[in-house]
PDB file of C-alpha atoms in Angstrom:
ATOM      1  CA  PHE A  18     -16.141 -11.411  -9.017  1.00  0.00           C
ATOM      2  CA  VAL A  19     -17.137 -11.108  -5.376  1.00  0.00           C
ATOM      3  CA  GLU A  20     -18.873 -14.497  -5.445  1.00  0.00           C
ATOM      4  CA  ASP A  21     -15.742 -16.086  -6.919  1.00  0.00           C
ATOM      5  CA  VAL A  22     -13.666 -14.489  -4.165  1.00  0.00           C
ATOM      6  CA  LYS A  23     -16.013 -15.901  -1.516  1.00  0.00           C
ATOM      7  CA  LYS A  24     -15.620 -19.392  -3.002  1.00  0.00           C
ATOM      8  CA  VAL A  25     -11.822 -19.127  -2.957  1.00  0.00           C
ATOM      9  CA  LEU A  26     -11.845 -17.892   0.641  1.00  0.00           C
ATOM     10  CA  LYS A  27     -13.967 -20.837   1.709  1.00  0.00           C
ATOM     11  CA  LYS A  28     -11.971 -23.387  -0.274  1.00  0.00           C
ATOM     12  CA  GLU A  29      -8.570 -22.133   0.907  1.00  0.00           C
ATOM     13  CA  LYS A  30      -9.764 -21.288   4.443  1.00  0.00           C
ATOM     14  CA  LEU A  31      -8.451 -17.745   4.202  1.00  0.00           C
ATOM     15  CA  ALA A  32      -9.429 -14.827   6.419  1.00  0.00           C
ATOM     16  CA  PRO A  33     -10.165 -11.679   4.394  1.00  0.00           C
ATOM     17  CA  LYS A  34      -8.887  -9.492   7.252  1.00  0.00           C
ATOM     18  CA  ASN A  35      -5.381 -10.716   6.334  1.00  0.00           C
ATOM     19  CA  ILE A  36      -5.671  -9.826   2.647  1.00  0.00           C
ATOM     20  CA  VAL A  37      -5.023  -6.465   0.999  1.00  0.00           C
ATOM     21  CA  LEU A  38      -6.330  -5.861  -2.508  1.00  0.00           C
ATOM     22  CA  GLU A  39      -3.958  -3.452  -4.211  1.00  0.00           C
ATOM     23  CA  LEU A  40      -4.625  -1.481  -7.403  1.00  0.00           C
ATOM     24  CA  THR A  41      -2.661   1.335  -8.968  1.00  0.00           C
ATOM     25  CA  GLU A  42      -3.910   4.884  -8.689  1.00  0.00           C
ATOM     26  CA  SER A  43      -4.231   5.254 -12.470  1.00  0.00           C
ATOM     27  CA  TYR A  44      -6.344   2.083 -12.766  1.00  0.00           C
ATOM     28  CA  MET A  45      -8.574   3.173  -9.908  1.00  0.00           C
ATOM     29  CA  VAL A  46      -9.168   6.606 -11.426  1.00  0.00           C
ATOM     30  CA  ARG A  47     -10.136   5.156 -14.812  1.00  0.00           C
ATOM     31  CA  ASN A  48     -12.434   2.471 -13.370  1.00  0.00           C
ATOM     32  CA  MET A  49     -13.751   3.811 -10.067  1.00  0.00           C
ATOM     33  CA  ASP A  50     -17.435   3.736 -10.988  1.00  0.00           C
ATOM     34  CA  LEU A  51     -17.105   0.015 -11.674  1.00  0.00           C
ATOM     35  CA  LEU A  52     -14.842  -0.663  -8.695  1.00  0.00           C
ATOM     36  CA  ARG A  53     -16.688   1.303  -5.991  1.00  0.00           C
ATOM     37  CA  THR A  54     -19.449  -1.294  -5.486  1.00  0.00           C
ATOM     38  CA  ILE A  55     -17.000  -4.195  -5.663  1.00  0.00           C
ATOM     39  CA  PHE A  56     -14.702  -2.525  -3.129  1.00  0.00           C
ATOM     40  CA  GLU A  57     -17.590  -1.903  -0.745  1.00  0.00           C
ATOM     41  CA  GLN A  58     -18.625  -5.568  -0.948  1.00  0.00           C
ATOM     42  CA  LEU A  59     -15.042  -6.744  -0.411  1.00  0.00           C
ATOM     43  CA  ARG A  60     -14.575  -4.397   2.540  1.00  0.00           C
ATOM     44  CA  GLU A  61     -17.797  -5.761   4.092  1.00  0.00           C
ATOM     45  CA  LEU A  62     -16.153  -9.201   3.907  1.00  0.00           C
ATOM     46  CA  GLY A  63     -13.109  -7.813   5.735  1.00  0.00           C
ATOM     47  CA  PHE A  64     -10.647  -7.122   2.918  1.00  0.00           C
ATOM     48  CA  LYS A  65      -8.432  -4.039   3.011  1.00  0.00           C
ATOM     49  CA  ILE A  66      -8.139  -1.906  -0.127  1.00  0.00           C
ATOM     50  CA  ALA A  67      -4.843  -0.218  -1.045  1.00  0.00           C
ATOM     51  CA  MET A  68      -4.033   2.361  -3.699  1.00  0.00           C
ATOM     52  CA  ASP A  69      -0.584   1.735  -5.141  1.00  0.00           C
ATOM     53  CA  ASP A  70       1.685   4.345  -6.753  1.00  0.00           C
ATOM     54  CA  PHE A  71      -0.107   7.311  -5.157  1.00  0.00           C
ATOM     55  CA  GLY A  72       1.307  10.549  -6.494  1.00  0.00           C
ATOM     56  CA  LYS A  73       2.646   9.094  -9.712  1.00  0.00           C
ATOM     57  CA  GLY A  74      -0.403   9.429 -11.914  1.00  0.00           C
ATOM     58  CA  TYR A  75      -3.535  11.426 -11.355  1.00  0.00           C
ATOM     59  CA  SER A  76      -3.094  12.228  -7.644  1.00  0.00           C
ATOM     60  CA  SER A  77      -6.634  13.371  -7.166  1.00  0.00           C
ATOM     61  CA  LEU A  78      -7.171  14.151  -3.515  1.00  0.00           C
ATOM     62  CA  SER A  79     -10.832  13.269  -4.037  1.00  0.00           C
ATOM     63  CA  LEU A  80      -9.681   9.643  -4.171  1.00  0.00           C
ATOM     64  CA  LEU A  81      -8.616   9.994  -0.546  1.00  0.00           C
ATOM     65  CA  LYS A  82     -11.855  11.675   0.407  1.00  0.00           C
ATOM     66  CA  ASP A  83     -14.493   9.776  -1.524  1.00  0.00           C
ATOM     67  CA  GLU A  84     -13.300   6.238  -2.123  1.00  0.00           C
ATOM     68  CA  PRO A  85     -13.369   3.165   0.097  1.00  0.00           C
ATOM     69  CA  LEU A  86      -9.645   2.931   0.788  1.00  0.00           C
ATOM     70  CA  ASP A  87      -7.689   1.654   3.767  1.00  0.00           C
ATOM     71  CA  ILE A  88      -4.087   2.056   2.656  1.00  0.00           C
ATOM     72  CA  ILE A  89      -2.203   4.525   0.465  1.00  0.00           C
ATOM     73  CA  LYS A  90       1.146   3.502  -0.991  1.00  0.00           C
ATOM     74  CA  ILE A  91       3.206   6.602  -1.790  1.00  0.00           C
ATOM     75  CA  ASP A  92       5.206   6.141  -4.965  1.00  0.00           C
ATOM     76  CA  ARG A  93       9.001   5.752  -5.032  1.00  0.00           C
ATOM     77  CA  SER A  94       9.343   8.924  -7.113  1.00  0.00           C
ATOM     78  CA  PHE A  95       8.848  10.929  -3.886  1.00  0.00           C
ATOM     79  CA  VAL A  96      11.520   8.967  -2.022  1.00  0.00           C
ATOM     80  CA  LYS A  97      14.183   9.391  -4.659  1.00  0.00           C
ATOM     81  CA  ASP A  98      16.436  12.365  -3.875  1.00  0.00           C
ATOM     82  CA  ILE A  99      14.458  13.102  -0.689  1.00  0.00           C
ATOM     83  CA  LYS A 100      17.659  14.294   1.029  1.00  0.00           C
ATOM     84  CA  LYS A 101      18.020  17.226  -1.360  1.00  0.00           C
ATOM     85  CA  ASP A 102      14.520  17.682  -2.773  1.00  0.00           C
ATOM     86  CA  THR A 103      12.490  19.889  -0.439  1.00  0.00           C
ATOM     87  CA  PHE A 104       9.292  19.263  -2.397  1.00  0.00           C
ATOM     88  CA  ASN A 105       9.550  15.487  -2.007  1.00  0.00           C
ATOM     89  CA  ALA A 106      10.188  15.713   1.731  1.00  0.00           C
ATOM     90  CA  THR A 107       7.368  18.202   2.271  1.00  0.00           C
ATOM     91  CA  PHE A 108       4.948  16.210   0.112  1.00  0.00           C
ATOM     92  CA  MET A 109       5.789  12.973   1.896  1.00  0.00           C
ATOM     93  CA  LYS A 110       5.406  14.431   5.384  1.00  0.00           C
ATOM     94  CA  SER A 111       2.165  16.231   4.498  1.00  0.00           C
ATOM     95  CA  MET A 112       0.582  13.221   2.791  1.00  0.00           C
ATOM     96  CA  ILE A 113       1.391  10.929   5.694  1.00  0.00           C
ATOM     97  CA  GLU A 114      -0.088  13.416   8.180  1.00  0.00           C
ATOM     98  CA  LEU A 115      -3.205  13.914   6.037  1.00  0.00           C
ATOM     99  CA  CYS A 116      -3.739  10.180   5.586  1.00  0.00           C
ATOM    100  CA  HIS A 117      -3.377   9.536   9.302  1.00  0.00           C
ATOM    101  CA  GLN A 118      -5.880  12.277  10.106  1.00  0.00           C
ATOM    102  CA  ILE A 119      -8.461  10.580   7.869  1.00  0.00           C
ATOM    103  CA  GLN A 120      -7.669   7.116   9.283  1.00  0.00           C
ATOM    104  CA  LEU A 121      -5.711   5.755   6.302  1.00  0.00           C
ATOM    105  CA  LYS A 122      -2.577   3.670   6.715  1.00  0.00           C
ATOM    106  CA  VAL A 123       0.466   4.711   4.681  1.00  0.00           C
ATOM    107  CA  VAL A 124       3.123   2.619   2.964  1.00  0.00           C
ATOM    108  CA  VAL A 125       6.158   4.419   1.578  1.00  0.00           C
ATOM    109  CA  GLU A 126       7.503   2.523  -1.418  1.00  0.00           C
ATOM    110  CA  GLY A 127      10.978   2.296  -2.834  1.00  0.00           C
ATOM    111  CA  ILE A 128      13.279   2.893   0.110  1.00  0.00           C
ATOM    112  CA  GLU A 129      16.680   1.839  -1.158  1.00  0.00           C
ATOM    113  CA  THR A 130      19.199   3.466   1.193  1.00  0.00           C
ATOM    114  CA  LYS A 131      19.758   3.941   4.909  1.00  0.00           C
ATOM    115  CA  GLY A 132      19.626   7.721   4.415  1.00  0.00           C
ATOM    116  CA  GLU A 133      16.196   7.512   2.765  1.00  0.00           C
ATOM    117  CA  LEU A 134      14.950   5.280   5.578  1.00  0.00           C
ATOM    118  CA  GLU A 135      16.220   7.658   8.274  1.00  0.00           C
ATOM    119  CA  ILE A 136      14.379  10.602   6.721  1.00  0.00           C
ATOM    120  CA  ILE A 137      11.168   8.689   5.996  1.00  0.00           C
ATOM    121  CA  GLU A 138      11.041   7.267   9.535  1.00  0.00           C
ATOM    122  CA  THR A 139      10.781  10.814  10.934  1.00  0.00           C
ATOM    123  CA  PHE A 140       7.456  11.174   9.065  1.00  0.00           C
ATOM    124  CA  ASN A 141       5.999   8.125  10.876  1.00  0.00           C
ATOM    125  CA  PRO A 142       4.611   6.046   8.012  1.00  0.00           C
ATOM    126  CA  ASP A 143       2.803   2.863   8.999  1.00  0.00           C
ATOM    127  CA  TYR A 144       4.898   0.666   6.718  1.00  0.00           C
ATOM    128  CA  ILE A 145       7.932   0.896   4.488  1.00  0.00           C
ATOM    129  CA  GLN A 146       8.793  -1.103   1.417  1.00  0.00           C
ATOM    130  CA  GLY A 147      11.905  -1.280  -0.707  1.00  0.00           C
ATOM    131  CA  TYR A 148      15.179  -2.961  -1.504  1.00  0.00           C
ATOM    132  CA  TYR A 149      16.819  -1.547   1.630  1.00  0.00           C
ATOM    133  CA  THR A 150      14.610  -3.706   3.839  1.00  0.00           C
ATOM    134  CA  GLY A 151      14.304  -6.677   1.493  1.00  0.00           C
ATOM    135  CA  LYS A 152      14.367  -7.590  -2.153  1.00  0.00           C
ATOM    136  CA  PRO A 153      11.401  -9.381  -3.769  1.00  0.00           C
ATOM    137  CA  MET A 154      11.543 -13.147  -3.255  1.00  0.00           C
ATOM    138  CA  GLN A 155       9.909 -16.270  -4.559  1.00  0.00           C
ATOM    139  CA  THR A 156       7.306 -17.755  -2.216  1.00  0.00           C
ATOM    140  CA  ASP A 157       9.517 -20.689  -1.180  1.00  0.00           C
ATOM    141  CA  ASP A 158      12.413 -18.358  -0.327  1.00  0.00           C
ATOM    142  CA  SER A 159      10.227 -16.073   1.789  1.00  0.00           C
ATOM    143  CA  ILE A 160       8.733 -19.022   3.685  1.00  0.00           C
ATOM    144  CA  GLN A 161      12.231 -20.361   4.399  1.00  0.00           C
ATOM    145  CA  LEU A 162      13.338 -16.931   5.647  1.00  0.00           C
ATOM    146  CA  ILE A 163      10.333 -16.637   7.975  1.00  0.00           C
ATOM    147  CA  LEU A 164      10.895 -20.143   9.316  1.00  0.00           C
ATOM    148  CA  LYS A 165      14.595 -19.460   9.852  1.00  0.00           C
ATOM    149  CA  LYS A 166      13.850 -16.239  11.767  1.00  0.00           C
ATOM    150  CA  ASN A 167      11.312 -18.045  13.965  1.00  0.00           C
ATOM    151  CA  VAL A 168      13.718 -20.917  14.683  1.00  0.00           C
ATOM    152  CA  ASP A 169      16.611 -18.541  15.434  1.00  0.00           C
ATOM    153  CA  ASN A 170      14.477 -16.561  17.890  1.00  0.00           C
TER     154      ASN A 170
END
């Protein structure tokens, strides 16, 4: 797999430092023995490794401690009802603080309202993701949007 990735990088003239490999927490837990060596090789090339849907499945804190990760993506289920759910707010704030202390970046997934964004921003995540900031787009549409923003500025 790693050799195939190297070939694609060379052919497409891509820089691994700009690529994030993202796998779900549940997949990582089930296959970590297999993935650990591959992840280490990919990280040596410059790739970033992200765990998606953190908190939704197994939520083993040992994954944060022992695995070669760069980014944790906290699942939408902790954003939903964050205004009235004390557990979700406390979990979110604590996980972001913990991840930052161990040098992991944090993405909070599934922000769909201004109110959710305002609360999440107080916890200082590195990135946010969700329909409130932008809906998924086809490649051509996203390129056009980026070009339009650059031309307008």
